[in-house]
Coordinates of C-alpha atoms in Angstrom, one line a residue:
Chain W
M16 CA 115.7 -6.3 105.7
L17 CA 113.0 -7.5 103.4
A18 CA 110.9 -10.1 105.2
H19 CA 110.7 -13.2 103.2
D20 CA 108.6 -16.3 103.9
D21 CA 110.8 -18.6 102.0
A22 CA 113.1 -19.6 104.8
T23 CA 114.4 -23.0 104.9
G24 CA 114.1 -23.4 108.6
P25 CA 112.5 -26.5 110.1
T26 CA 108.8 -26.7 110.7
H27 CA 107.4 -26.1 114.1
D28 CA 107.4 -28.1 117.3
P29 CA 110.0 -30.8 116.8
G30 CA 109.7 -31.7 120.5
P31 CA 112.2 -31.5 123.3
T32 CA 114.5 -34.2 121.9
D33 CA 114.8 -32.6 118.5
A34 CA 115.3 -29.3 120.1
A35 CA 118.1 -30.5 122.3
S36 CA 119.9 -32.1 119.4
A37 CA 119.5 -29.3 116.9
H38 CA 120.3 -26.3 119.1
A39 CA 122.5 -25.4 122.0
P40 CA 121.0 -26.2 125.4
T41 CA 120.6 -22.5 126.2
E42 CA 118.6 -21.9 123.0
P43 CA 116.0 -24.7 122.8
L44 CA 113.5 -24.7 120.0
E45 CA 110.1 -24.1 121.5
S46 CA 107.0 -23.3 119.5
I47 CA 105.3 -21.5 122.4
W48 CA 107.3 -18.5 123.6
W49 CA 104.5 -16.3 125.0
G50 CA 103.3 -16.3 128.6
G51 CA 103.9 -14.6 131.9
V52 CA 106.4 -14.8 134.7
D53 CA 106.9 -13.2 138.1
V54 CA 110.1 -11.3 138.5
P55 CA 111.3 -10.2 142.0
P56 CA 113.0 -6.8 142.4
G57 CA 116.5 -7.0 141.0
G58 CA 115.5 -10.0 138.8
A59 CA 115.1 -10.3 135.0
A60 CA 113.3 -12.2 132.4
S61 CA 114.1 -13.0 128.8
V62 CA 112.4 -14.4 125.7
R63 CA 113.7 -15.3 122.3
V64 CA 111.6 -15.1 119.2
G65 CA 113.4 -15.8 115.9
P66 CA 116.3 -13.3 115.6
A67 CA 115.1 -11.1 118.5
R68 CA 116.0 -11.6 122.1
I69 CA 114.3 -9.4 124.7
L70 CA 115.6 -9.0 128.2
A71 CA 113.6 -7.1 130.8
Q72 CA 115.2 -6.2 134.1
R73 CA 113.1 -5.2 137.1
R74 CA 114.5 -2.7 139.6
S75 CA 112.8 -1.2 142.6
H76 CA 111.5 1.8 140.7
E77 CA 111.8 0.9 137.1
W78 CA 111.7 -1.7 134.3
R79 CA 114.5 -1.7 131.8
V80 CA 114.0 -3.5 128.5
Y81 CA 116.8 -4.5 126.1
V82 CA 116.4 -5.8 122.6
E83 CA 119.2 -7.8 121.0
R84 CA 119.1 -9.0 117.4
D85 CA 121.1 -11.8 116.0
D86 CA 122.9 -10.3 113.0
E87 CA 124.0 -13.7 111.7
W88 CA 120.5 -15.1 111.9
G89 CA 119.7 -14.0 108.4
E90 CA 122.2 -16.6 107.0
T91 CA 120.4 -19.6 108.6
R92 CA 116.9 -18.2 109.4
E93 CA 116.5 -21.2 111.7
A94 CA 113.2 -21.3 113.5
R95 CA 114.2 -20.8 117.1
A96 CA 112.4 -19.5 120.1
R97 CA 112.7 -19.7 123.8
R98 CA 109.8 -19.3 126.2
I99 CA 109.7 -16.4 128.6
A100 CA 111.6 -17.3 131.7
R101 CA 113.5 -15.7 134.5
A102 CA 117.0 -14.7 133.5
D103 CA 120.2 -13.7 135.3
A104 CA 120.0 -10.0 136.0
D105 CA 123.8 -9.8 135.7
D106 CA 123.5 -11.0 132.1
M107 CA 122.1 -7.7 130.8
P108 CA 123.6 -6.2 127.6
S109 CA 126.0 -3.4 128.0
G110 CA 124.2 -1.1 125.6
T111 CA 121.5 1.4 126.3
P112 CA 118.0 0.0 127.0
V113 CA 115.4 0.6 124.4
L114 CA 113.0 1.5 127.2
R115 CA 113.1 2.6 130.9
A116 CA 109.7 2.7 132.5
S117 CA 109.7 4.2 136.0
F118 CA 107.3 3.6 138.9
A119 CA 106.9 4.4 142.5
D120 CA 106.9 0.7 143.1
S121 CA 107.5 -1.4 140.0
P122 CA 105.0 -4.1 139.1
G123 CA 106.4 -7.6 139.4
H124 CA 104.5 -9.6 136.7
I125 CA 105.6 -9.5 133.1
V126 CA 103.6 -11.0 130.2
V127 CA 104.9 -11.5 126.7
G128 CA 102.3 -11.8 124.0
A129 CA 102.0 -12.1 120.3
A130 CA 100.6 -9.2 118.3
Q131 CA 100.0 -8.3 114.7
A132 CA 101.9 -5.8 112.7
D133 CA 101.0 -2.2 113.2
R134 CA 100.6 -1.4 109.5
P135 CA 99.2 -3.2 106.5
V136 CA 101.6 -5.4 104.7
V137 CA 102.2 -5.4 101.0
V138 CA 102.8 -8.9 99.6
R139 CA 104.8 -9.2 96.4
P140 CA 104.6 -12.6 94.7
E141 CA 108.0 -13.5 93.4
S142 CA 106.4 -13.7 90.0
P143 CA 103.1 -12.0 88.9
L144 CA 100.1 -14.1 89.9
A145 CA 97.1 -14.3 87.7
I146 CA 93.7 -15.3 88.9
Q147 CA 91.2 -16.1 86.2
S148 CA 87.7 -14.6 86.0
G149 CA 85.3 -16.4 88.4
E150 CA 88.1 -18.2 90.3
T151 CA 88.7 -18.0 94.0
V152 CA 92.1 -18.9 95.5
T153 CA 93.5 -18.7 99.0
L154 CA 97.0 -17.4 99.3
F155 CA 99.0 -18.1 102.5
V156 CA 101.0 -15.1 103.6
S157 CA 103.6 -15.2 106.3
T158 CA 104.6 -12.1 108.2
P159 CA 106.8 -11.4 111.3
V160 CA 105.1 -11.5 114.7
W161 CA 105.2 -8.5 116.9
I162 CA 106.3 -9.2 120.5
A163 CA 104.3 -7.3 123.1
L164 CA 105.6 -6.8 126.6
T165 CA 103.0 -6.0 129.4
I166 CA 103.6 -5.6 133.1
S167 CA 101.0 -5.9 135.8
R168 CA 100.7 -6.4 139.6
R169 CA 99.7 -9.8 140.9
R170 CA 97.5 -10.4 143.9
P171 CA 98.7 -13.2 146.2
G172 CA 95.8 -15.2 145.0
G173 CA 97.3 -15.1 141.6
K174 CA 95.2 -12.6 139.6
A175 CA 96.5 -9.3 138.4
K176 CA 95.3 -6.4 140.6
A177 CA 95.4 -2.7 140.5
K178 CA 97.5 -0.8 143.0
G179 CA 94.4 1.0 144.3
G180 CA 92.7 -2.3 145.0
G181 CA 90.6 -2.3 141.8
E182 CA 90.7 -4.7 138.9
S183 CA 93.7 -5.6 136.9
E184 CA 96.1 -2.8 136.1
S185 CA 98.3 -3.7 133.2
L186 CA 100.6 -1.5 131.3
R187 CA 101.9 -2.2 127.8
L188 CA 105.6 -1.5 127.9
L189 CA 106.5 -1.8 124.2
E190 CA 106.0 -3.8 121.1
V191 CA 108.8 -4.8 118.8
P192 CA 108.8 -6.9 115.7
S193 CA 110.6 -10.2 115.8
E194 CA 112.1 -9.3 112.5
R195 CA 111.9 -5.8 111.2
P196 CA 110.3 -5.8 107.8
T197 CA 111.3 -3.2 105.2
D198 CA 109.0 -0.2 104.7
T199 CA 107.2 0.2 101.5
W200 CA 104.7 2.5 99.9
F201 CA 101.3 1.4 98.6
G202 CA 99.5 3.9 96.5
P203 CA 98.9 4.9 92.9
N204 CA 101.9 7.4 93.0
T205 CA 104.5 8.9 95.3
R206 CA 102.2 11.6 96.5
T207 CA 99.3 9.6 97.8
G208 CA 99.3 6.3 99.4
E209 CA 100.0 4.5 102.7
L210 CA 103.2 3.4 104.4
C211 CA 103.2 -0.3 104.8
Y212 CA 105.6 -3.2 105.4
A213 CA 106.9 -5.2 102.6
T214 CA 107.1 -9.0 102.3
R215 CA 107.6 -11.4 99.5
T216 CA 105.9 -14.6 99.0
S217 CA 106.2 -17.5 96.7
G218 CA 102.4 -17.5 96.5
R219 CA 101.7 -20.7 98.3
L220 CA 98.3 -21.9 97.5
D221 CA 98.5 -25.2 99.5
L222 CA 98.4 -25.3 103.2
A223 CA 100.7 -28.2 103.4
D224 CA 103.5 -26.1 101.8
V225 CA 103.3 -23.4 104.4
P226 CA 106.3 -23.7 106.9
Q227 CA 105.2 -22.9 110.4
R228 CA 107.8 -20.9 112.4
P229 CA 107.4 -19.5 115.9
H230 CA 108.3 -16.0 114.9
R231 CA 105.9 -15.7 112.0
I232 CA 102.2 -15.5 111.6
V233 CA 100.3 -17.0 108.7
T234 CA 97.4 -15.2 107.2
P235 CA 95.0 -16.9 104.8
V236 CA 94.1 -14.4 102.1
R237 CA 91.1 -15.4 100.0
I238 CA 90.9 -13.7 96.7
E239 CA 87.7 -13.8 94.7
N240 CA 87.8 -12.6 91.2
K241 CA 84.2 -11.9 90.2
A242 CA 85.2 -9.5 87.5
G243 CA 85.0 -10.4 83.8
D244 CA 88.7 -10.2 83.2
A245 CA 91.6 -12.1 84.7
L246 CA 93.3 -10.4 87.7
E247 CA 97.1 -10.2 87.3
F248 CA 98.8 -8.4 90.1
Q249 CA 102.3 -7.7 91.3
R250 CA 101.4 -6.9 94.8
V251 CA 98.5 -7.1 97.2
Q252 CA 97.8 -5.2 100.4
V253 CA 96.8 -7.2 103.4
P254 CA 95.2 -5.2 106.3
L255 CA 97.0 -6.9 109.1
P256 CA 95.9 -4.4 111.8
L257 CA 92.3 -5.6 111.3
L258 CA 93.2 -9.2 112.2
A259 CA 93.4 -11.0 115.4
V260 CA 96.2 -13.5 116.3
Y261 CA 95.4 -17.2 117.1
R262 CA 97.4 -20.2 118.0
D263 CA 96.6 -23.7 116.9
A264 CA 97.0 -26.9 118.8
G265 CA 100.6 -27.2 117.6
G266 CA 101.5 -23.7 118.7
A267 CA 101.6 -22.2 115.3
L268 CA 100.4 -18.6 114.9
W269 CA 97.6 -17.7 112.6
T270 CA 95.3 -14.7 111.9
N271 CA 91.7 -14.9 111.0
G272 CA 91.2 -15.0 107.2
V273 CA 90.6 -12.0 105.1
T274 CA 88.7 -12.0 101.8
L275 CA 89.3 -9.7 99.0
T276 CA 86.5 -9.6 96.4
R277 CA 87.1 -8.0 93.1
D278 CA 83.7 -7.3 91.5
S279 CA 84.8 -5.1 88.6
G280 CA 88.0 -4.4 86.7
G281 CA 90.7 -2.4 88.3
D282 CA 92.6 -2.5 91.6
L283 CA 89.7 -2.1 94.0
A284 CA 88.4 -4.9 96.1
A285 CA 85.9 -5.3 98.9
V286 CA 87.7 -6.4 102.1
R287 CA 85.9 -8.6 104.5
V288 CA 87.5 -9.9 107.6
D289 CA 86.4 -13.3 108.9
G290 CA 85.1 -12.9 112.4
S291 CA 86.0 -16.5 113.3
P292 CA 89.3 -18.3 113.6
P293 CA 90.9 -19.4 110.4
R294 CA 88.9 -22.1 108.7
T295 CA 92.0 -23.7 107.3
V296 CA 93.3 -24.7 110.8
A297 CA 92.1 -28.0 112.2
G298 CA 91.7 -28.6 115.9
G299 CA 91.3 -26.1 118.7
V300 CA 92.5 -22.6 118.5
E301 CA 93.1 -20.0 121.1
R302 CA 92.8 -16.2 120.5
L303 CA 96.0 -14.6 121.6
S304 CA 95.4 -10.9 120.7
E305 CA 92.7 -8.7 119.5
P306 CA 92.8 -6.7 116.2
R307 CA 94.4 -3.3 116.5
S308 CA 91.5 -1.6 114.7
V309 CA 88.0 -2.9 113.9
V310 CA 85.9 -2.5 110.8
T311 CA 82.3 -3.5 110.5
G312 CA 81.0 -5.0 107.2
S313 CA 83.2 -4.7 104.2
A314 CA 85.1 -1.7 102.8
M315 CA 86.4 -1.0 99.3
V316 CA 90.1 -0.5 99.2
R317 CA 92.8 -0.4 96.6
A318 CA 94.1 -3.9 97.3
F319 CA 96.0 -4.8 94.2
G320 CA 98.6 -2.9 92.4
R321 CA 101.5 -2.7 90.1
L322 CA 105.0 -1.7 91.0
L323 CA 105.9 2.0 91.3
R324 CA 108.8 3.3 89.3
G325 CA 111.8 4.2 91.3
D326 CA 112.6 7.3 89.2
G327 CA 109.6 9.1 90.7
M328 CA 107.8 9.5 87.4
A329 CA 104.8 7.7 88.9
Chain I
M30 CA 99.2 86.8 135.2
N31 CA 99.9 83.3 133.9
G32 CA 98.1 81.8 136.8
V33 CA 95.0 83.8 136.1
E34 CA 95.2 82.8 132.3
N35 CA 95.5 79.2 133.2
G36 CA 92.6 79.4 135.5
D37 CA 90.6 81.0 132.8
S38 CA 91.4 78.3 130.3
I39 CA 90.6 75.5 132.7
S40 CA 87.3 77.1 133.6
A41 CA 86.6 77.6 129.9
L42 CA 87.3 73.9 129.2
L43 CA 85.2 72.8 132.1
S44 CA 82.3 75.0 130.9
W45 CA 82.8 73.5 127.4
L46 CA 82.7 70.0 128.8
I47 CA 79.8 70.5 131.1
D48 CA 77.6 71.5 128.2
P49 CA 75.0 68.8 128.2
A50 CA 75.0 68.4 124.4
R51 CA 78.8 67.9 124.4
L52 CA 78.7 65.6 127.3
G53 CA 76.1 63.5 125.5
A54 CA 78.2 63.4 122.3
L55 CA 81.3 62.4 124.4
F56 CA 79.3 59.7 126.1
R57 CA 78.1 58.4 122.7
A58 CA 81.6 58.4 121.3
V59 CA 83.0 56.5 124.2
L60 CA 80.1 54.1 124.0
L61 CA 80.7 53.6 120.3
L62 CA 84.4 53.0 120.8
T63 CA 83.8 50.5 123.6
A64 CA 81.2 48.7 121.5
G65 CA 83.6 48.8 118.6
V66 CA 86.4 47.1 120.6
V67 CA 84.0 44.5 121.9
L68 CA 82.5 43.8 118.5
A69 CA 85.8 43.8 116.8
R70 CA 87.1 41.2 119.2
G71 CA 83.9 39.2 118.7
A72 CA 84.3 39.3 115.0
R73 CA 87.9 38.2 115.3
Y74 CA 86.9 35.3 117.5
A75 CA 84.0 34.3 115.3
I76 CA 86.2 34.3 112.2
K77 CA 88.8 32.2 113.8
R78 CA 86.2 29.7 114.9
G79 CA 84.5 29.8 111.6
L80 CA 87.7 29.2 109.6
G81 CA 88.8 26.3 111.9
G82 CA 89.5 24.1 108.9
F83 CA 91.7 26.7 107.2
P84 CA 95.5 27.1 107.8
V85 CA 96.5 29.2 110.8
Q86 CA 97.9 32.1 108.8
Q87 CA 94.7 32.5 106.8
Q88 CA 92.7 32.5 110.0
Q89 CA 95.0 35.1 111.5
L90 CA 94.9 37.2 108.3
F91 CA 91.1 37.3 108.0
A92 CA 90.6 37.7 111.7
R93 CA 93.0 40.7 111.8
F94 CA 91.3 42.3 108.8
A95 CA 87.9 42.0 110.4
Y96 CA 89.2 43.3 113.7
Y97 CA 90.6 46.5 112.2
A98 CA 87.7 47.0 109.8
V99 CA 85.1 46.9 112.6
L100 CA 87.3 49.0 114.9
G101 CA 87.9 51.5 112.1
L102 CA 84.2 51.9 111.3
F103 CA 83.3 52.5 115.0
S104 CA 86.1 54.9 115.4
V105 CA 84.9 57.0 112.5
S106 CA 81.4 57.0 113.9
A107 CA 82.7 58.0 117.3
M108 CA 84.7 60.9 115.8
R109 CA 81.6 62.0 113.9
Q110 CA 79.8 62.2 117.3
L111 CA 82.5 64.5 118.5
G112 CA 81.9 66.8 115.6
F113 CA 84.8 65.9 113.2
D114 CA 83.9 66.7 109.6
F115 CA 85.1 63.8 107.5
A116 CA 84.4 65.6 104.2
V117 CA 87.4 67.7 104.9
V118 CA 89.4 64.7 106.0
L119 CA 88.5 62.8 102.9
G120 CA 89.4 65.7 100.7
A121 CA 92.8 65.9 102.3
A122 CA 93.1 62.1 102.2
G123 CA 93.4 62.1 98.4
I124 CA 96.6 64.1 98.6
V125 CA 97.9 62.2 101.6
T126 CA 97.1 58.9 99.9
V127 CA 99.3 59.8 96.9
A128 CA 102.1 60.8 99.3
I129 CA 101.7 57.7 101.3
G130 CA 101.4 55.6 98.2
F131 CA 104.8 56.7 97.0
A132 CA 106.3 56.3 100.5
S133 CA 104.9 52.9 101.1
Q134 CA 105.0 51.2 97.8
T135 CA 107.3 48.5 99.1
S136 CA 105.1 47.8 102.0
A137 CA 102.0 47.8 99.7
S138 CA 103.8 45.4 97.4
N139 CA 104.7 43.1 100.3
L140 CA 101.1 43.3 101.6
I141 CA 99.6 42.3 98.3
S142 CA 102.2 39.6 97.8
G143 CA 101.3 38.3 101.3
L144 CA 97.7 38.1 100.2
F145 CA 98.6 36.1 97.1
L146 CA 100.9 33.8 99.1
V147 CA 98.1 33.1 101.6
M148 CA 95.5 32.5 98.9
E149 CA 97.8 30.3 96.8
K150 CA 98.9 28.4 99.8
A151 CA 102.4 28.4 98.4
V152 CA 103.8 28.0 101.9
Q153 CA 102.2 27.2 105.2
A154 CA 103.4 27.2 108.7
G155 CA 105.4 24.1 109.4
D156 CA 106.6 23.6 105.8
I157 CA 110.4 23.1 105.3
V158 CA 111.3 25.3 102.4
T159 CA 114.3 26.5 100.5
V160 CA 114.1 30.1 99.4
D161 CA 117.0 32.0 97.9
G162 CA 119.4 29.5 99.3
V163 CA 117.9 29.6 102.8
T164 CA 116.4 26.4 104.1
G165 CA 114.2 26.4 107.2
E166 CA 110.9 25.8 108.7
V167 CA 108.2 28.4 108.0
L168 CA 107.1 30.0 111.3
T169 CA 104.5 32.4 110.0
V170 CA 103.3 34.0 106.8
D171 CA 102.5 37.6 107.9
L172 CA 101.1 40.4 105.9
L173 CA 104.5 41.9 105.1
S174 CA 106.9 39.1 105.5
T175 CA 107.4 35.4 105.9
K176 CA 109.6 34.2 108.8
L177 CA 111.7 31.1 108.7
R178 CA 113.6 29.3 111.3
T179 CA 116.8 27.8 109.9
F180 CA 118.2 24.5 111.2
D181 CA 120.9 26.4 113.1
N182 CA 118.1 28.2 114.9
L183 CA 118.2 31.6 113.3
Q184 CA 115.1 33.5 112.3
V185 CA 115.2 34.8 108.7
R186 CA 112.6 37.4 107.7
I187 CA 111.9 37.2 104.0
P188 CA 109.7 40.0 102.5
N189 CA 106.6 38.6 100.8
E190 CA 107.5 40.3 97.6
T191 CA 110.7 38.2 97.5
M192 CA 108.7 35.1 98.4
V193 CA 106.4 35.7 95.4
K194 CA 109.3 36.3 93.0
A195 CA 111.6 33.6 94.3
R196 CA 111.7 29.9 93.5
I197 CA 110.4 28.1 96.6
T198 CA 111.3 24.4 97.1
T199 CA 109.1 22.7 99.7
L200 CA 111.0 19.8 101.1
N201 CA 108.2 18.1 103.1
R202 CA 105.1 18.6 101.0
F203 CA 105.0 15.0 99.8
P204 CA 105.2 12.0 102.2
L205 CA 108.2 10.4 100.3
R206 CA 111.6 11.7 99.3
R207 CA 114.2 10.3 97.0
I208 CA 117.7 10.3 98.5
D209 CA 120.5 10.4 96.0
L210 CA 123.9 9.2 96.8
T211 CA 126.8 9.4 94.4
V212 CA 129.5 6.8 94.8
G213 CA 132.6 6.2 92.8
V214 CA 134.5 2.9 92.5
A215 CA 137.9 2.1 91.2
Y216 CA 138.4 1.3 87.5
E217 CA 139.6 -2.1 88.5
S218 CA 136.3 -3.0 90.3
D219 CA 134.0 -5.8 89.2
L220 CA 131.1 -3.6 88.2
E221 CA 128.6 -6.5 88.5
L222 CA 129.6 -7.0 92.1
V223 CA 129.4 -3.2 92.7
Q224 CA 125.8 -3.1 91.4
K225 CA 124.8 -6.2 93.4
T226 CA 126.4 -4.8 96.6
L227 CA 124.6 -1.5 96.2
F228 CA 121.2 -3.1 95.7
E229 CA 121.8 -5.4 98.7
V230 CA 122.6 -2.4 100.9
A231 CA 119.4 -0.7 99.8
Q232 CA 117.4 -3.9 100.4
R233 CA 118.8 -4.5 103.9
N234 CA 118.0 -1.1 105.3
P235 CA 114.5 -1.3 106.7
L236 CA 113.9 2.5 106.2
V237 CA 114.6 2.3 102.5
L238 CA 111.4 1.7 100.8
D239 CA 110.9 -1.5 98.9
E240 CA 108.7 0.4 96.5
P241 CA 109.4 2.7 94.8
A242 CA 112.4 0.5 94.1
P243 CA 115.9 1.7 94.5
L244 CA 117.5 3.0 91.3
L245 CA 121.1 2.7 90.2
I246 CA 122.2 5.1 87.5
S247 CA 125.7 5.0 85.9
Q248 CA 127.1 8.5 85.9
G249 CA 129.9 7.8 83.5
F250 CA 133.7 7.5 83.7
G251 CA 135.1 10.1 86.1
D252 CA 138.7 11.3 86.4
S253 CA 139.5 8.8 89.1
S254 CA 136.5 6.5 89.3
I255 CA 133.5 5.0 87.7
D256 CA 130.6 6.9 89.2
Y257 CA 127.2 5.6 90.2
L258 CA 124.1 7.4 91.5
L259 CA 122.2 5.2 94.0
A260 CA 118.7 6.7 94.5
V261 CA 116.7 5.2 97.3
W262 CA 113.3 6.2 98.6
G263 CA 112.2 6.9 102.2
K264 CA 109.7 8.7 104.2
S265 CA 110.4 12.5 104.2
E266 CA 111.0 12.5 108.0
N267 CA 113.6 9.8 107.7
F268 CA 115.7 11.7 105.1
L269 CA 118.7 12.3 107.2
T270 CA 118.6 8.9 108.9
V271 CA 118.5 7.1 105.6
R272 CA 121.1 9.2 104.0
N273 CA 123.6 8.7 106.9
S274 CA 122.9 5.0 107.4
V275 CA 123.0 4.1 103.7
T276 CA 126.3 5.9 103.3
R277 CA 127.8 4.0 106.2
E278 CA 126.4 0.7 105.0
I279 CA 127.8 1.3 101.5
K280 CA 131.3 1.9 102.9
E281 CA 131.0 -1.2 105.1
A282 CA 129.7 -3.4 102.3
F283 CA 132.4 -2.2 99.9
D284 CA 135.1 -2.9 102.5
A285 CA 133.7 -6.4 103.0
A286 CA 133.5 -7.0 99.3
G287 CA 137.0 -5.6 98.6
I288 CA 135.6 -2.8 96.4
E289 CA 137.8 0.3 96.4
I290 CA 136.5 3.8 96.6
P291 CA 139.4 5.6 95.0
F292 CA 140.9 8.9 95.8
P293 CA 141.5 11.4 93.0
Q294 CA 144.5 10.2 91.0
R295 CA 146.9 12.1 88.6
T296 CA 149.4 10.4 86.3
L297 CA 152.4 12.6 85.8
Q298 CA 154.2 12.4 82.5
P299 CA 157.8 13.5 83.0
G300 CA 158.3 14.4 79.4
T301 CA 160.4 12.7 76.8
T302 CA 163.1 11.6 79.2
P303 CA 162.2 9.4 82.2
L304 CA 162.5 11.2 85.5
E305 CA 165.1 9.7 87.7
I306 CA 164.2 9.7 91.3
R307 CA 166.7 8.4 93.9
L308 CA 165.8 7.9 97.5
L309 CA 168.3 9.7 99.8
R310 CA 169.1 8.6 103.3
A311 CA 169.3 11.4 105.8
P312 CA 172.7 11.6 107.7
T313 CA 172.6 9.7 110.9
G314 CA 175.5 11.6 112.5
G315 CA 179.0 12.9 111.9
S316 CA 179.8 15.2 109.1
A317 CA 177.7 15.4 106.1
G318 CA 180.7 15.0 103.8
A319 CA 181.7 11.9 105.5
S320 CA 178.5 10.1 104.7
G321 CA 178.7 11.1 101.1
T322 CA 174.9 11.5 100.9
S323 CA 174.6 15.1 101.7
P324 CA 171.9 16.9 99.7
E325 CA 174.1 19.9 99.6
P326 CA 175.9 20.2 96.3
A327 CA 179.6 20.7 96.4
P328 CA 180.4 24.4 95.9
D329 CA 182.5 23.8 92.8
G330 CA 181.5 20.7 91.1
P331 CA 178.7 18.3 90.2
P332 CA 176.1 17.6 92.9
N333 CA 177.3 15.4 95.6
G334 CA 175.6 12.1 95.8
G335 CA 172.1 12.2 94.4
G336 CA 171.5 15.9 94.6
T337 CA 168.0 17.3 94.9
I338 CA 165.1 16.3 92.8
S339 CA 164.7 19.8 91.4
E340 CA 168.3 19.7 90.2
R341 CA 167.9 16.3 88.7
Q342 CA 164.7 17.4 87.0
A343 CA 166.6 20.3 85.5
D344 CA 169.3 17.9 84.4
A345 CA 166.8 15.6 82.8
A346 CA 165.1 18.4 81.0
A347 CA 168.4 19.8 79.7
P348 CA 168.8 17.5 76.7
R349 CA 165.2 18.2 75.6
S350 CA 165.7 21.9 75.8
T351 CA 168.8 21.7 73.7
G352 CA 167.2 19.2 71.3
G353 CA 169.6 16.6 72.4
A354 CA 169.3 12.8 72.0
G355 CA 166.1 11.6 73.5
P356 CA 163.6 9.0 72.5
S357 CA 161.4 11.6 70.8
G358 CA 164.3 13.4 69.3
A359 CA 165.8 10.3 67.8

């Protein structure tokens, strides 16, 4: 499935009344789906993020995690989410769990968080985009959010605590994308390059045009063309693992911005990650997850490119 | 008598051994051999450490060479201490070398081929290769042969000489592979719909790379179908998964879109006279003659009922063979 940010779903946070009218009572539209919940032995918890529904069942000695995907979701692409909550343990899917984590005594607190994709994403504008010499534009790129499941023990006082009496002991069970993007290759040829995720964008340059959906994260990509010639590109690589995830006051997900500066002709650009929350977002923001990897300063990378030929002649 | 002779020889050996000069030589020889073994092992270890960045088989090759070279030198020195004259040995070695050369030319060829293989890095341990129709994972590249493990878990030993001469295809050298799937559709199919469906299948599969883009090549008009080649790209390690999943998804998509994947078809031309075929009903009971539909012809007359198809074919062909009235003969 090729991730596409052109869905026609409603914008975020319509409120409880809108949610009740637009969706079935069991699938309310909530913009905030992350959080934690205590699950007793024999209990379960579930969360829905876009097309993905995750169910985690706690047993005495293990956690079982099931992931269901709504096959028909692709037709409507409606922006639906449901906050993590306890679920009926008898309502587990009949299939094989995607994960069984065993313990001497299973921890009882499960936390669902938002995370960034584990690979860079290659964004293809639907039509080639040209940036004139000396111009700077900000492109808003939407990518699927990764859902991270973590379990921990909770002290009666409320804080997570290690089994041995030390500080918090938490274990990341798994991470799954809300919507699996298609793989793609970013490199000069089929022999050298990097495996990335693919997404298409209509190249929105105006923040007001960006739809906010609970299962997607918006990244402001600032492109500075300081070279003497116009930059016309068919794809641009955005280093998502270097970015943190934030939520704004309305519950929408953002990453910090990334700036690609092209100083000379060609496909190379200096990548600089903003250390602060996205400047484009007004109001208070909360940092939900850390970057997967960290770079200091700026690095030159092959950020822009043209399409590879499918006949392997590249 | 024999006991006396044996006693004499033992005492002679003892007296030979207890000669201080010989004892000293023996001691030096043992010392040299011991030092040789230790140094050879040290050289092997040092070379393995020093060539840490090189492929495993190159490390092994050089380490082995150093081990035996050092050990050989010390062995020769030890034997010189014991009084062996190597001038004679070297003189005889020329003749022996010729004899051994003829006897071991295959081994020598494999040995030299092995060196070339290692230096060229044509194959390395862990590569998936196809050599002479055998596909498998390279286990080791030794001095004389290369060992493969086939996917049905057999070990195949291929002489290095063959490896140098043969065409080797390495399946996992590059990170990406193109997966080619040939699919035929019925002549009645809407070809625009076929192409759209195939591209959609490739686009929906997350393991099929968006870039390099899938490729659709018309293969021409086949006997029973119009053939297409759908070429999609994926990571090399996903080759089988992509191949199997895309094949299944094509079938499902074609079924959903009403696109027929035809079986081979043959149109039979019965000749100038149309072939008459009559469906016979099998007797449900009673005598065959009573039903009047027995396939058995009457013993003295025309076939009863419809007769057999072969008989009717013969009947139909009769006018043609005699040049009788038929559409073409008219």
